[in-house]
Short mmCIF file of C-alpha atoms in Angstrom, two decimals:
data_model
loop_
_atom_site.label_atom_id
_atom_site.label_comp_id
_atom_site.label_asym_id
_atom_site.label_seq_id
_atom_site.Cartn_x
_atom_site.Cartn_y
_atom_site.Cartn_z
CA MET S 989 73.19 58.44 -109.24
CA LEU S 990 70.47 59.82 -107.78
CA ASP S 991 72.51 62.34 -105.91
CA ILE S 992 73.72 63.42 -109.16
CA ILE S 993 70.48 63.92 -110.56
CA THR S 994 69.20 65.68 -107.19
CA ARG S 995 72.12 67.94 -107.26
CA THR S 996 71.57 69.29 -110.94
CA LEU S 997 67.62 69.60 -110.29
CA LEU S 998 68.55 71.79 -107.35
CA LEU S 999 71.67 73.44 -108.89
CA PRO S 1000 70.29 77.02 -109.24
CA LEU S 1001 68.86 77.20 -105.57
CA LEU S 1002 72.12 75.37 -104.07
CA VAL S 1003 73.99 78.39 -106.05
CA LEU S 1004 71.84 80.99 -104.56
CA GLN S 1005 72.15 79.41 -100.96
CA ALA S 1006 75.94 79.12 -101.21
CA LEU S 1007 75.95 82.69 -102.42
CA GLN S 1008 73.69 83.79 -99.33
CA VAL S 1009 75.80 81.59 -96.87
CA ARG S 1010 79.09 83.36 -97.96
CA ARG S 1011 77.49 86.64 -97.90
CA HIS S 1012 76.00 86.83 -94.23
CA ALA S 1013 78.40 84.16 -92.54
CA LEU S 1014 80.70 85.44 -89.66
CA ILE S 1015 84.23 85.35 -90.02
CA LEU S 1016 86.20 84.05 -87.38
CA PRO S 1017 89.69 84.37 -86.82
CA GLU S 1018 92.28 81.80 -86.75
CA ALA S 1019 93.40 80.96 -83.26
CA SER S 1020 96.17 82.92 -81.79
CA GLY S 1021 99.19 81.64 -80.29
CA LEU S 1022 102.49 79.45 -80.85
CA ARG S 1023 102.32 77.18 -83.83
CA GLN S 1024 105.13 75.07 -82.40
CA GLY S 1025 106.41 73.89 -79.19
CA CYS S 1026 107.96 71.21 -76.99
CA SER S 1027 106.11 69.82 -73.65
CA GLY S 1028 105.87 66.56 -71.53
CA THR S 1029 108.04 64.02 -70.66
CA GLY S 1030 109.07 60.17 -72.13
CA PRO S 1031 109.90 58.88 -75.32
CA LYS S 1032 110.01 61.89 -77.98
CA LEU S 1033 107.48 62.59 -80.23
CA ARG S 1034 107.86 64.78 -83.37
CA LEU S 1035 104.35 65.58 -84.40
CA LEU S 1036 103.71 67.80 -87.14
CA ILE S 1037 99.89 68.88 -87.98
CA VAL S 1038 98.78 69.82 -91.18
CA GLY S 1039 95.18 71.08 -92.58
CA ASP S 1040 92.47 73.83 -92.81
CA SER S 1041 91.05 76.11 -90.54
CA SER S 1042 89.72 73.61 -88.41
CA ALA S 1043 93.45 72.39 -87.68
CA ALA S 1044 94.38 76.31 -87.36
CA GLY S 1045 91.79 76.72 -84.45
CA VAL S 1046 89.02 78.85 -85.98
CA GLY S 1047 86.34 79.00 -83.40
CA ALA S 1048 88.90 78.84 -80.56
CA PRO S 1049 90.44 82.18 -79.00
CA THR S 1050 94.01 80.61 -78.60
CA GLN S 1051 95.89 77.64 -79.78
CA ASP S 1052 95.88 76.04 -76.08
CA GLN S 1053 91.96 75.64 -76.61
CA ALA S 1054 92.28 74.62 -80.32
CA LEU S 1055 93.01 71.25 -81.76
CA ALA S 1056 96.70 71.47 -81.39
CA GLY S 1057 96.74 72.89 -77.92
CA ARG S 1058 94.43 70.31 -76.70
CA LEU S 1059 96.19 67.34 -78.58
CA THR S 1060 99.75 68.07 -77.62
CA GLN S 1061 98.67 68.50 -74.09
CA ARG S 1062 97.15 65.13 -74.01
CA LEU S 1063 100.26 62.94 -75.90
CA ALA S 1064 102.71 65.31 -73.31
CA GLN S 1065 101.36 63.12 -70.63
CA HIS S 1066 103.22 59.95 -72.25
CA PHE S 1067 105.74 61.58 -74.79
CA THR S 1068 108.04 64.33 -75.03
CA VAL S 1069 106.11 66.17 -77.63
CA GLU S 1070 107.80 68.38 -80.33
CA TRP S 1071 105.17 69.86 -82.55
CA ARG S 1072 104.28 71.98 -85.17
CA LEU S 1073 101.26 73.42 -86.92
CA VAL S 1074 101.08 74.14 -90.53
CA ALA S 1075 97.88 74.94 -91.49
CA ARG S 1076 95.48 77.60 -93.29
CA THR S 1077 91.99 78.92 -93.41
CA GLY S 1078 90.65 77.77 -96.74
CA ALA S 1079 93.20 75.27 -97.32
CA THR S 1080 92.41 72.15 -99.68
CA THR S 1081 94.35 69.12 -100.31
CA ALA S 1082 95.68 70.48 -103.43
CA SER S 1083 96.87 73.87 -101.68
CA THR S 1084 98.68 71.92 -98.90
CA LEU S 1085 100.48 69.77 -101.13
CA ARG S 1086 101.81 73.10 -102.86
CA HIS S 1087 102.67 74.76 -99.35
CA LEU S 1088 104.28 71.68 -98.03
CA ALA S 1089 106.47 71.03 -101.26
CA ARG S 1090 107.85 74.65 -100.95
CA THR S 1091 108.40 74.52 -96.94
CA GLU S 1092 111.86 73.65 -95.66
CA PRO S 1093 111.75 69.95 -94.75
CA PHE S 1094 112.07 68.91 -91.38
CA ALA S 1095 111.83 65.70 -89.39
CA CYS S 1096 108.53 64.47 -87.64
CA ASP S 1097 107.55 60.86 -86.61
CA VAL S 1098 103.78 61.30 -87.09
CA ALA S 1099 102.03 63.71 -89.20
CA LEU S 1100 98.03 64.21 -88.55
CA VAL S 1101 96.12 65.86 -91.43
CA VAL S 1102 92.90 67.53 -91.15
CA LEU S 1103 91.27 68.32 -94.72
CA GLY S 1104 88.11 67.74 -96.51
CA VAL S 1105 85.78 70.30 -95.47
CA ASN S 1106 86.89 72.66 -98.39
CA ASP S 1107 87.43 69.72 -101.04
CA THR S 1108 83.56 69.31 -100.15
CA ILE S 1109 82.65 72.84 -100.92
CA ARG S 1110 84.53 72.81 -104.12
CA GLY S 1111 83.06 69.46 -105.23
CA ALA S 1112 86.44 67.44 -105.24
CA THR S 1113 85.48 64.08 -107.16
CA ARG S 1114 86.03 60.85 -105.35
CA ARG S 1115 89.20 59.73 -107.59
CA GLY S 1116 90.62 63.37 -107.55
CA TRP S 1117 90.62 63.46 -103.98
CA GLN S 1118 92.21 59.99 -103.21
CA ARG S 1119 94.87 60.90 -105.63
CA ARG S 1120 95.91 64.24 -104.04
CA LEU S 1121 95.78 62.51 -100.64
CA ALA S 1122 98.10 59.75 -101.95
CA GLN S 1123 100.68 62.35 -102.85
CA LEU S 1124 100.06 64.40 -99.70
CA PHE S 1125 100.79 61.31 -97.61
CA ASP S 1126 103.97 60.27 -99.78
CA LEU S 1127 105.02 63.76 -99.81
CA LEU S 1128 104.77 63.76 -95.72
CA GLU S 1129 106.82 60.37 -95.45
CA THR S 1130 109.59 61.18 -98.11
CA ARG S 1131 110.15 64.75 -97.29
CA PHE S 1132 109.21 65.16 -93.74
CA GLY S 1133 110.04 61.44 -92.68
CA ALA S 1134 106.86 60.70 -91.29
CA ALA S 1135 106.19 57.09 -90.00
CA HIS S 1136 102.69 57.17 -88.98
CA ILE S 1137 100.10 59.30 -90.96
CA TYR S 1138 96.72 60.07 -88.87
CA ALA S 1139 94.02 61.47 -91.36
CA GLY S 1140 91.07 62.99 -89.80
CA GLY S 1141 87.53 62.15 -90.97
CA VAL S 1142 85.97 64.54 -92.85
CA PRO S 1143 83.22 66.06 -90.87
CA PRO S 1144 79.31 65.52 -91.22
CA MET S 1145 78.62 68.83 -92.96
CA ALA S 1146 74.90 68.02 -92.69
CA HIS S 1147 74.79 69.03 -89.44
CA PHE S 1148 76.45 72.25 -89.47
CA PRO S 1149 74.35 74.95 -88.27
CA LEU S 1150 75.08 77.61 -90.61
CA LEU S 1151 73.91 75.51 -93.81
CA PRO S 1152 70.33 75.48 -94.97
CA GLN S 1153 68.58 72.82 -96.39
CA PRO S 1154 69.06 71.38 -99.00
CA LEU S 1155 72.43 72.95 -99.16
CA ALA S 1156 73.42 71.02 -96.14
CA GLY S 1157 72.08 67.99 -97.25
CA VAL S 1158 73.95 67.82 -100.52
CA LEU S 1159 77.56 68.91 -98.90
CA GLY S 1160 76.80 66.46 -96.21
CA ARG S 1161 76.32 63.36 -98.42
CA HIS S 1162 79.38 64.29 -100.70
CA ALA S 1163 81.29 64.99 -97.11
CA SER S 1164 80.59 61.47 -96.49
CA ARG S 1165 81.40 59.96 -99.84
CA LEU S 1166 85.03 61.71 -99.55
CA ASP S 1167 85.36 60.14 -95.84
CA ARG S 1168 84.28 56.63 -97.42
CA ALA S 1169 87.03 57.56 -100.07
CA LEU S 1170 89.58 58.31 -97.56
CA ALA S 1171 88.75 55.54 -95.24
CA ALA S 1172 89.31 53.10 -98.84
CA LEU S 1173 92.78 54.76 -99.20
CA VAL S 1174 94.36 53.66 -96.11
CA ALA S 1175 92.66 50.45 -95.75
CA GLY S 1176 95.26 47.61 -95.06
CA ARG S 1177 98.10 49.72 -94.17
CA SER S 1178 99.91 50.06 -90.79
CA ASP S 1179 101.43 53.55 -91.10
CA ARG S 1180 98.31 55.32 -92.38
CA HIS S 1181 95.05 55.46 -90.37
CA HIS S 1182 91.84 57.10 -90.81
CA LEU S 1183 90.07 58.59 -87.69
CA PRO S 1184 86.47 59.37 -88.18
CA MET S 1185 85.02 62.44 -86.56
CA ASP S 1186 82.88 60.56 -84.23
CA LEU S 1187 81.89 63.93 -82.18
CA PRO S 1188 78.15 64.21 -80.74
CA ILE S 1189 75.89 66.07 -82.66
CA ASP S 1190 75.48 69.33 -80.40
CA VAL S 1191 75.04 72.68 -81.58
CA SER S 1192 76.01 73.93 -78.14
CA LEU S 1193 79.81 72.28 -79.21
CA MET S 1194 79.84 74.60 -82.21
CA ALA S 1195 81.63 77.89 -82.66
CA GLU S 1196 79.42 81.24 -83.00
CA ASP S 1197 80.04 80.73 -86.84
CA GLY S 1198 77.90 77.62 -86.92
CA PHE S 1199 80.49 76.35 -89.16
CA HIS S 1200 83.76 75.35 -86.95
CA PRO S 1201 84.25 73.42 -83.90
CA GLY S 1202 84.02 75.35 -80.48
CA PRO S 1203 86.82 74.86 -77.68
CA ALA S 1204 84.63 72.02 -76.19
CA ALA S 1205 84.55 70.26 -79.53
CA TYR S 1206 88.23 70.51 -79.95
CA ASP S 1207 88.87 69.37 -76.61
CA LEU S 1208 86.84 66.32 -77.41
CA TRP S 1209 88.11 65.86 -80.95
CA ALA S 1210 91.83 66.04 -79.41
CA GLY S 1211 90.77 63.59 -76.90
CA THR S 1212 89.71 60.60 -79.76
CA LEU S 1213 92.52 61.71 -81.72
CA ALA S 1214 95.24 61.21 -78.48
CA ALA S 1215 93.46 58.08 -77.43
CA ARG S 1216 94.40 56.17 -80.58
CA MET S 1217 97.69 57.84 -80.91
CA ILE S 1218 98.50 56.85 -77.73
CA ALA S 1219 97.35 53.10 -78.19
CA ASP S 1220 99.41 53.14 -81.34
CA LEU S 1221 102.76 54.59 -80.34
CA ALA S 1222 102.92 54.35 -76.44
CA PRO S 1223 105.25 51.74 -74.79
CA ASP S 1224 103.27 48.77 -73.30
CA THR S 1225 103.82 48.36 -69.71
CA ALA S 1226 102.99 45.17 -67.56
CA GLY S 1227 99.22 44.54 -68.31
CA ARG S 1228 96.70 42.97 -66.18
CA ASP S 1229 97.16 39.94 -67.59
CA GLY S 1230 100.76 39.90 -66.31
CA SER S 1231 102.54 40.58 -69.69
CA THR S 1232 105.99 41.88 -69.82
CA GLU S 1233 106.83 45.37 -70.70
CA ARG S 1234 107.84 46.29 -74.32
CA GLU S 1235 110.15 48.55 -75.49
CA PRO S 1236 109.38 52.14 -76.37
CA VAL S 1237 108.28 52.76 -80.02
CA LEU S 1238 109.98 55.98 -80.02
CA ASN S 1239 113.52 57.08 -78.16
CA SER S 1240 113.72 59.31 -75.22
CA CYS S 1241 115.59 62.46 -75.67
CA HIS S 1242 115.69 66.09 -74.67
CA CYS S 1243 113.47 68.64 -76.42
CA HIS S 1244 115.17 70.57 -79.75
CA ALA S 1245 113.90 72.56 -82.21
CA LEU S 1246 111.83 70.60 -85.08
#
């Protein structure tokens, strides 16, 4: 309630700051390079990455240095990874839903969802955000066959260098609300996972626009995502406690097109 009152009182200033940010912001391109591929050895893992400009690699020169490239490189140490990236600058949960509903379906085992910044900027409500996310998750399962869905947490926008105060604080608090709503939505599910963005608050990790991750941040982010996926999906080997090896979660096979 207090935050609603604060936003209402500050509305003229917030609108002015938002217009100034938009007018002066440095517009960076999406990372260049392939948006699908196959690499690695071992059990097959078909990975679909969907999302906004961060998923598309804005802030990195190439996809190899962006989230998709760094994540698949790590996963390829454990799996034969067939991956595809479906991401666009400015994407919201609603626009991603529409786009995927029109996309020719293809099979995936795991989907990574990177959304939330544009929903935050557009003032998505908690209930609306949860409803659209639930629809997106259902679509990924029914249309694309995703057995596991990993949703990246909404980033801490209060710390984006591009954003002035009080705009940064207002957006940061709303981003936190949406992130908590995302966590609540998947709580108790073994097939849907919330992965908070626990990156160091360090301006040097950001892209030059002060809004997107830079290559170093993408690398750190990919590392946390890969570690969780590998822990969930990779076959267990005999551990220090002498436990026996368990059958792989996914079957081995050769690379082929998604």
